[in-house]
Amino acid sequence: MKRLNFLQHSQKVTTLSSQKTPVLPQQDATKTSTESNNALKSKLSPSWVRNLLLLTGSGVFLGGLTIYLVNYAYPEWQYRQRYLETDNAHVTAEVNPVTTRVSGIVTEIEFNDNQMVSPGMVLVKLDKSNYQLSLAQAKTSLELAKQQAVLAQEKISKIVVDTPELQPVSNRKNAQIEQRALIKKRTLQAQVLNQQKRLNEQQYKIALATFTQKQIEVKKAELELSYTNIATAVGGLVGNKNVQVGQHVVPGQTLLSIMQPYPWLIAYFPEKQLEKIQPGQKVKITVSAFANRQFQGKVDSIAFIPEDNLTSNSASSNSLHQIPIKIVFDGSSIQGYESRFHPGMSAILKVDYKVKSPTSENGF
Protein backbone atom coordinates (compact mmCIF):
# COMPACT_ATOMS: atom_id res chain seq x y z
CA MET A 1 0.00 0.00 0.00
CA LYS A 2 2.76 2.34 0.94
CA ARG A 3 4.52 1.39 -2.22
CA LEU A 4 1.47 2.24 -4.26
CA ASN A 5 1.23 5.61 -2.57
CA PHE A 6 4.90 6.26 -3.24
CA LEU A 7 4.50 5.45 -6.91
CA GLN A 8 1.50 7.73 -7.22
CA HIS A 9 3.38 10.55 -5.48
CA SER A 10 6.37 10.11 -7.77
CA GLN A 11 4.12 10.13 -10.83
CA LYS A 12 2.54 13.43 -9.74
CA VAL A 13 5.95 15.00 -9.15
CA THR A 14 7.11 13.88 -12.55
CA THR A 15 3.98 15.25 -14.16
CA LEU A 16 4.36 18.64 -12.45
CA SER A 17 8.01 18.81 -13.42
CA SER A 18 7.19 18.10 -17.03
CA GLN A 19 4.53 20.83 -17.02
CA LYS A 20 6.74 23.50 -15.35
CA THR A 21 9.90 22.96 -17.40
CA PRO A 22 8.81 24.52 -20.77
CA VAL A 23 7.24 27.59 -19.13
CA LEU A 24 10.54 29.41 -18.58
CA PRO A 25 11.71 29.38 -22.27
CA GLN A 26 8.32 30.66 -23.44
CA GLN A 27 8.49 33.60 -21.07
CA ASP A 28 12.02 34.45 -22.23
CA ALA A 29 10.97 34.41 -25.93
CA THR A 30 8.05 36.70 -25.19
CA LYS A 31 10.33 39.07 -23.32
CA THR A 32 12.88 39.10 -26.18
CA SER A 33 10.20 39.84 -28.79
CA THR A 34 8.88 42.72 -26.74
CA GLU A 35 12.34 44.23 -26.41
CA SER A 36 12.91 43.94 -30.18
CA ASN A 37 9.63 45.71 -30.92
CA ASN A 38 10.48 48.47 -28.50
CA ALA A 39 13.91 48.91 -30.11
CA LEU A 40 12.35 49.04 -33.59
CA LYS A 41 9.82 51.60 -32.43
CA SER A 42 12.62 53.69 -30.95
CA LYS A 43 14.49 53.55 -34.26
CA LEU A 44 11.36 54.52 -36.22
CA SER A 45 10.75 57.61 -34.14
CA PRO A 46 9.66 60.82 -36.07
CA SER A 47 13.08 62.47 -35.78
CA TRP A 48 14.84 59.43 -37.17
CA VAL A 49 12.39 59.11 -40.07
CA ARG A 50 12.75 62.83 -40.78
CA ASN A 51 16.52 62.57 -40.92
CA LEU A 52 16.24 59.59 -43.23
CA LEU A 53 13.90 61.46 -45.55
CA LEU A 54 16.19 64.50 -45.55
CA LEU A 55 19.16 62.38 -46.47
CA THR A 56 17.20 60.68 -49.25
CA GLY A 57 15.86 64.00 -50.56
CA SER A 58 19.31 65.54 -50.45
CA GLY A 59 20.67 62.67 -52.48
CA VAL A 60 17.92 63.02 -55.06
CA PHE A 61 18.39 66.82 -55.22
CA LEU A 62 22.14 66.52 -55.62
CA GLY A 63 21.67 63.92 -58.31
CA GLY A 64 19.18 66.11 -60.14
CA LEU A 65 21.40 69.16 -59.72
CA THR A 66 24.33 67.23 -61.14
CA ILE A 67 22.26 66.17 -64.15
CA TYR A 68 21.06 69.76 -64.67
CA LEU A 69 24.58 71.17 -64.42
CA VAL A 70 26.00 68.62 -66.82
CA ASN A 71 23.21 68.71 -69.38
CA TYR A 72 21.94 72.29 -69.20
CA ALA A 73 23.77 74.79 -67.01
CA TYR A 74 27.31 74.08 -68.15
CA PRO A 75 26.45 74.11 -71.90
CA GLU A 76 24.48 77.32 -71.30
CA TRP A 77 27.47 78.85 -69.54
CA GLN A 78 29.73 77.79 -72.40
CA TYR A 79 27.24 79.27 -74.87
CA ARG A 80 27.14 82.64 -73.09
CA GLN A 81 30.94 82.70 -73.01
CA ARG A 82 30.93 82.66 -76.82
CA TYR A 83 27.72 84.29 -78.11
CA LEU A 84 25.84 87.54 -77.59
CA GLU A 85 22.17 87.13 -78.44
CA THR A 86 19.37 89.60 -79.13
CA ASP A 87 15.83 89.36 -80.44
CA ASN A 88 15.62 93.12 -80.90
CA ALA A 89 16.54 93.05 -84.59
CA HIS A 90 14.80 93.59 -87.90
CA VAL A 91 15.45 93.31 -91.63
CA THR A 92 15.94 96.47 -93.65
CA ALA A 93 16.90 97.28 -97.24
CA GLU A 94 17.51 100.16 -99.62
CA VAL A 95 14.10 101.42 -100.80
CA ASN A 96 14.09 103.82 -103.76
CA PRO A 97 10.97 105.88 -104.56
CA VAL A 98 9.97 106.21 -108.21
CA THR A 99 8.66 109.71 -108.88
CA THR A 100 7.47 111.63 -111.92
CA ARG A 101 9.39 114.62 -113.30
CA VAL A 102 6.50 115.99 -115.34
CA SER A 103 2.77 116.31 -114.89
CA GLY A 104 0.22 114.47 -116.96
CA ILE A 105 -2.45 111.82 -117.20
CA VAL A 106 -1.40 108.20 -116.67
CA THR A 107 -2.17 106.18 -119.80
CA GLU A 108 -0.38 102.89 -119.11
CA ILE A 109 1.02 100.92 -116.16
CA GLU A 110 3.67 98.40 -117.15
CA PHE A 111 4.21 96.51 -113.88
CA ASN A 112 2.40 94.27 -111.40
CA ASP A 113 2.46 94.35 -107.61
CA ASN A 114 5.50 92.62 -106.06
CA GLN A 115 7.15 92.21 -109.46
CA MET A 116 10.92 92.05 -109.89
CA VAL A 117 12.10 94.79 -112.26
CA SER A 118 15.45 95.63 -113.83
CA PRO A 119 17.17 99.04 -114.13
CA GLY A 120 15.84 101.18 -117.00
CA MET A 121 12.52 99.35 -117.25
CA VAL A 122 9.57 101.63 -118.12
CA LEU A 123 6.92 101.25 -115.41
CA VAL A 124 4.42 104.08 -116.08
CA LYS A 125 3.49 106.04 -119.24
CA LEU A 126 1.89 109.50 -119.35
CA ASP A 127 -0.08 111.23 -122.11
CA LYS A 128 2.46 112.60 -124.62
CA SER A 129 0.26 115.00 -126.65
CA ASN A 130 1.17 118.29 -124.98
CA TYR A 131 4.86 117.43 -124.87
CA GLN A 132 4.93 116.46 -128.56
CA LEU A 133 3.39 119.86 -129.43
CA SER A 134 5.93 121.65 -127.24
CA LEU A 135 8.75 119.84 -128.99
CA ALA A 136 7.40 120.74 -132.44
CA GLN A 137 7.09 124.39 -131.41
CA ALA A 138 10.63 124.40 -130.02
CA LYS A 139 12.00 122.96 -133.25
CA THR A 140 10.19 125.62 -135.30
CA SER A 141 11.63 128.38 -133.15
CA LEU A 142 15.06 126.84 -133.52
CA GLU A 143 14.81 126.88 -137.32
CA LEU A 144 13.73 130.54 -137.31
CA ALA A 145 16.63 131.48 -135.03
CA LYS A 146 19.02 129.67 -137.34
CA GLN A 147 17.82 131.65 -140.38
CA GLN A 148 18.13 134.95 -138.49
CA ALA A 149 21.68 134.08 -137.54
CA VAL A 150 22.56 133.33 -141.18
CA LEU A 151 21.10 136.67 -142.34
CA ALA A 152 22.97 138.55 -139.65
CA GLN A 153 26.20 136.91 -140.74
CA GLU A 154 25.56 137.89 -144.40
CA LYS A 155 25.05 141.54 -143.43
CA ILE A 156 28.47 141.59 -141.88
CA SER A 157 30.14 140.23 -144.99
CA LYS A 158 28.45 142.77 -147.28
CA ILE A 159 29.99 145.79 -145.55
CA VAL A 160 33.40 146.73 -146.96
CA VAL A 161 35.20 149.63 -145.41
CA ASP A 162 37.72 151.46 -147.68
CA THR A 163 40.62 153.23 -146.08
CA PRO A 164 41.19 156.73 -147.59
CA GLU A 165 44.39 156.94 -149.58
CA LEU A 166 46.39 160.12 -150.19
CA GLN A 167 46.89 160.95 -153.86
CA PRO A 168 49.65 163.24 -155.16
CA VAL A 169 48.29 166.68 -155.92
CA SER A 170 49.65 169.73 -157.55
CA ASN A 171 50.82 172.75 -155.73
CA ARG A 172 47.66 174.51 -156.55
CA LYS A 173 45.79 175.68 -153.52
CA ASN A 174 42.39 174.61 -154.82
CA ALA A 175 43.60 171.10 -155.51
CA GLN A 176 44.85 170.69 -151.97
CA ILE A 177 41.54 171.91 -150.58
CA GLU A 178 39.64 169.40 -152.72
CA GLN A 179 41.89 166.58 -151.61
CA ARG A 180 41.39 167.36 -147.90
CA ALA A 181 37.63 167.52 -148.41
CA LEU A 182 37.65 164.16 -150.17
CA ILE A 183 39.71 162.58 -147.40
CA LYS A 184 37.32 163.91 -144.79
CA LYS A 185 34.34 162.58 -146.68
CA ARG A 186 35.82 159.13 -147.05
CA THR A 187 36.84 159.08 -143.42
CA LEU A 188 33.28 159.87 -142.38
CA GLN A 189 31.97 157.15 -144.69
CA ALA A 190 34.42 154.65 -143.19
CA GLN A 191 33.31 155.58 -139.69
CA VAL A 192 29.66 155.05 -140.61
CA LEU A 193 30.44 151.71 -142.25
CA ASN A 194 32.49 150.59 -139.30
CA GLN A 195 29.68 151.53 -136.95
CA GLN A 196 27.18 149.62 -139.09
CA LYS A 197 29.49 146.66 -139.25
CA ARG A 198 29.84 146.61 -135.47
CA LEU A 199 26.07 146.82 -135.17
CA ASN A 200 25.66 143.92 -137.58
CA GLU A 201 28.23 141.91 -135.67
CA GLN A 202 26.33 142.60 -132.45
CA GLN A 203 23.09 141.49 -134.10
CA TYR A 204 24.82 138.33 -135.28
CA LYS A 205 25.99 137.54 -131.75
CA ILE A 206 22.45 138.03 -130.49
CA ALA A 207 21.15 135.78 -133.26
CA LEU A 208 23.70 133.12 -132.30
CA ALA A 209 22.69 133.37 -128.63
CA THR A 210 19.03 133.07 -129.62
CA PHE A 211 19.88 130.06 -131.76
CA THR A 212 21.71 128.46 -128.84
CA GLN A 213 18.77 129.17 -126.51
CA LYS A 214 16.38 127.57 -128.99
CA GLN A 215 18.64 124.52 -129.14
CA ILE A 216 18.38 124.24 -125.34
CA GLU A 217 14.60 124.58 -125.52
CA VAL A 218 14.46 121.74 -128.05
CA LYS A 219 16.57 119.53 -125.80
CA LYS A 220 14.35 120.42 -122.83
CA ALA A 221 11.22 119.59 -124.82
CA GLU A 222 12.77 116.29 -125.87
CA LEU A 223 13.62 115.50 -122.26
CA GLU A 224 10.14 116.36 -121.04
CA LEU A 225 8.69 114.15 -123.74
CA SER A 226 10.99 111.31 -122.67
CA TYR A 227 9.94 111.81 -119.02
CA THR A 228 6.43 110.74 -119.95
CA ASN A 229 7.93 107.22 -119.95
CA ILE A 230 8.68 106.81 -116.23
CA ALA A 231 11.46 104.26 -115.72
CA THR A 232 13.28 102.89 -112.68
CA ALA A 233 16.94 103.67 -112.15
CA VAL A 234 17.50 100.57 -109.99
CA GLY A 235 16.39 96.96 -110.02
CA GLY A 236 14.43 95.25 -107.31
CA LEU A 237 10.99 94.38 -106.00
CA VAL A 238 8.05 96.68 -106.74
CA GLY A 239 6.01 97.82 -103.76
CA ASN A 240 3.92 100.68 -102.35
CA LYS A 241 2.02 101.15 -105.61
CA ASN A 242 0.28 104.55 -105.59
CA VAL A 243 -0.79 105.09 -109.20
CA GLN A 244 -3.56 104.03 -111.58
CA VAL A 245 -4.60 104.62 -115.18
CA GLY A 246 -6.37 107.95 -115.66
CA GLN A 247 -4.77 109.54 -112.63
CA HIS A 248 -3.29 113.03 -112.96
CA VAL A 249 0.21 113.16 -111.49
CA VAL A 250 2.43 116.12 -110.72
CA PRO A 251 6.22 116.52 -110.59
CA GLY A 252 7.79 115.01 -107.49
CA GLN A 253 4.85 112.69 -106.75
CA THR A 254 5.90 109.18 -105.62
CA LEU A 255 4.17 106.55 -107.75
CA LEU A 256 5.78 103.39 -106.29
CA SER A 257 8.86 102.14 -104.50
CA ILE A 258 11.61 99.71 -105.47
CA MET A 259 13.23 97.57 -102.78
CA GLN A 260 16.71 96.56 -103.85
CA PRO A 261 17.54 92.85 -103.43
CA TYR A 262 20.41 93.38 -100.97
CA PRO A 263 18.86 93.38 -97.47
CA TRP A 264 20.72 93.75 -94.18
CA LEU A 265 19.76 93.81 -90.51
CA ILE A 266 19.75 96.34 -87.71
CA ALA A 267 20.21 94.76 -84.26
CA TYR A 268 20.16 96.56 -80.91
CA PHE A 269 22.55 95.60 -78.12
CA PRO A 270 23.07 97.14 -74.66
CA GLU A 271 25.98 99.55 -74.72
CA LYS A 272 27.85 97.53 -72.06
CA GLN A 273 28.21 94.70 -74.62
CA LEU A 274 29.77 96.87 -77.33
CA GLU A 275 33.32 96.15 -76.16
CA LYS A 276 32.78 92.53 -77.23
CA ILE A 277 31.39 93.40 -80.68
CA GLN A 278 33.72 94.18 -83.57
CA PRO A 279 33.22 94.47 -87.35
CA GLY A 280 33.82 91.17 -89.13
CA GLN A 281 32.53 88.86 -86.38
CA LYS A 282 30.34 86.00 -87.59
CA VAL A 283 26.63 86.09 -86.85
CA LYS A 284 23.97 83.37 -86.84
CA ILE A 285 20.65 84.76 -88.05
CA THR A 286 17.13 83.40 -87.62
CA VAL A 287 14.40 85.39 -89.37
CA SER A 288 10.99 84.75 -87.84
CA ALA A 289 9.36 84.42 -91.27
CA PHE A 290 11.74 81.54 -92.10
CA ALA A 291 12.18 80.02 -88.65
CA ASN A 292 13.31 76.63 -89.99
CA ARG A 293 16.31 78.08 -91.83
CA GLN A 294 19.41 79.62 -90.32
CA PHE A 295 21.25 82.32 -92.25
CA GLN A 296 24.84 83.47 -91.87
CA GLY A 297 26.20 86.97 -91.72
CA LYS A 298 28.77 89.22 -90.11
CA VAL A 299 28.99 92.43 -88.14
CA ASP A 300 29.41 95.32 -90.56
CA SER A 301 29.60 98.38 -88.33
CA ILE A 302 28.42 100.10 -85.20
CA ALA A 303 26.08 102.98 -85.92
CA PHE A 304 26.77 106.55 -85.00
CA ILE A 305 23.48 108.13 -83.98
CA PRO A 306 22.59 111.55 -82.52
CA GLU A 307 22.04 111.68 -78.79
CA ASP A 308 18.39 112.66 -79.25
CA ASN A 309 17.72 109.41 -81.11
CA LEU A 310 19.18 107.09 -78.48
CA THR A 311 16.68 104.69 -76.90
CA SER A 312 17.06 103.43 -73.34
CA ASN A 313 16.28 100.12 -71.77
CA SER A 314 13.67 101.13 -69.20
CA ALA A 315 13.99 97.78 -67.41
CA SER A 316 17.58 98.59 -66.46
CA SER A 317 18.28 100.54 -63.33
CA ASN A 318 21.26 102.12 -65.10
CA SER A 319 19.09 103.13 -68.08
CA LEU A 320 21.52 101.57 -70.57
CA HIS A 321 21.17 102.71 -74.16
CA GLN A 322 20.40 100.23 -76.92
CA ILE A 323 22.95 100.78 -79.69
CA PRO A 324 22.13 99.71 -83.28
CA ILE A 325 24.56 97.39 -85.04
CA LYS A 326 24.50 96.79 -88.80
CA ILE A 327 24.64 93.10 -89.78
CA VAL A 328 25.10 92.04 -93.42
CA PHE A 329 24.11 88.68 -94.86
CA ASP A 330 26.55 86.33 -96.55
CA GLY A 331 25.54 86.31 -100.20
CA SER A 332 25.58 82.52 -100.49
CA SER A 333 23.53 82.22 -97.30
CA ILE A 334 20.47 84.06 -98.67
CA GLN A 335 20.67 82.74 -102.24
CA GLY A 336 17.12 82.20 -103.43
CA TYR A 337 15.69 84.31 -100.62
CA GLU A 338 16.76 87.77 -101.82
CA SER A 339 13.28 88.75 -103.01
CA ARG A 340 11.53 87.20 -100.00
CA PHE A 341 12.97 89.53 -97.39
CA HIS A 342 10.95 92.62 -96.56
CA PRO A 343 11.87 95.58 -94.35
CA GLY A 344 10.52 95.21 -90.84
CA MET A 345 10.79 91.41 -90.56
CA SER A 346 11.93 90.49 -87.05
CA ALA A 347 15.01 88.36 -86.42
CA ILE A 348 17.09 86.74 -83.68
CA LEU A 349 20.86 87.21 -83.88
CA LYS A 350 23.75 85.40 -82.22
CA VAL A 351 27.10 87.17 -82.50
CA ASP A 352 30.12 84.88 -82.14
CA TYR A 353 32.44 87.29 -80.36
CA LYS A 354 35.12 84.67 -79.57
CA VAL A 355 36.05 84.05 -83.20
CA LYS A 356 38.43 86.68 -84.55
CA SER A 357 37.50 87.90 -88.02
CA PRO A 358 38.97 90.53 -90.35
CA THR A 359 37.64 93.99 -89.66
CA SER A 360 35.10 95.22 -92.19
CA GLU A 361 35.84 98.51 -93.95
CA ASN A 362 32.24 99.22 -94.91
CA GLY A 363 30.50 102.16 -93.29
CA PHE A 364 27.06 102.17 -91.74
XYZ file of N, CA and C in Angstrom, residues 37-53:
51
model
N 10.647 44.769 -30.417
C 9.629 45.709 -30.917
C 9.857 47.105 -30.370
N 10.221 47.158 -29.090
C 10.481 48.469 -28.495
C 11.678 49.147 -29.151
N 12.714 48.350 -29.447
C 13.908 48.911 -30.111
C 13.575 49.419 -31.509
N 12.731 48.630 -32.234
C 12.346 49.044 -33.589
C 11.526 50.319 -33.550
N 10.634 50.385 -32.546
C 9.822 51.603 -32.430
C 10.691 52.810 -32.119
N 11.730 52.567 -31.265
C 12.618 53.686 -30.947
C 13.383 54.158 -32.177
N 13.768 53.180 -33.038
C 14.489 53.552 -34.263
C 13.577 54.280 -35.248
N 12.307 53.916 -35.286
C 11.356 54.516 -36.225
C 10.658 55.731 -35.618
N 11.314 56.405 -34.738
C 10.754 57.610 -34.140
C 10.675 58.719 -35.195
N 9.818 59.748 -35.066
C 9.660 60.823 -36.069
C 10.964 61.524 -36.427
N 11.816 61.781 -35.474
C 13.082 62.467 -35.781
C 13.969 61.625 -36.660
N 13.976 60.303 -36.366
C 14.842 59.427 -37.173
C 14.324 59.323 -38.600
N 12.994 59.194 -38.735
C 12.388 59.107 -40.071
C 12.633 60.415 -40.843
N 12.527 61.537 -40.139
C 12.752 62.829 -40.784
C 14.179 62.944 -41.295
N 15.124 62.530 -40.482
C 16.520 62.566 -40.916
C 16.743 61.680 -42.120
N 16.082 60.500 -42.093
C 16.238 59.589 -43.231
C 15.665 60.202 -44.505
N 14.500 60.818 -44.380
C 13.903 61.462 -45.553
C 14.748 62.624 -46.052
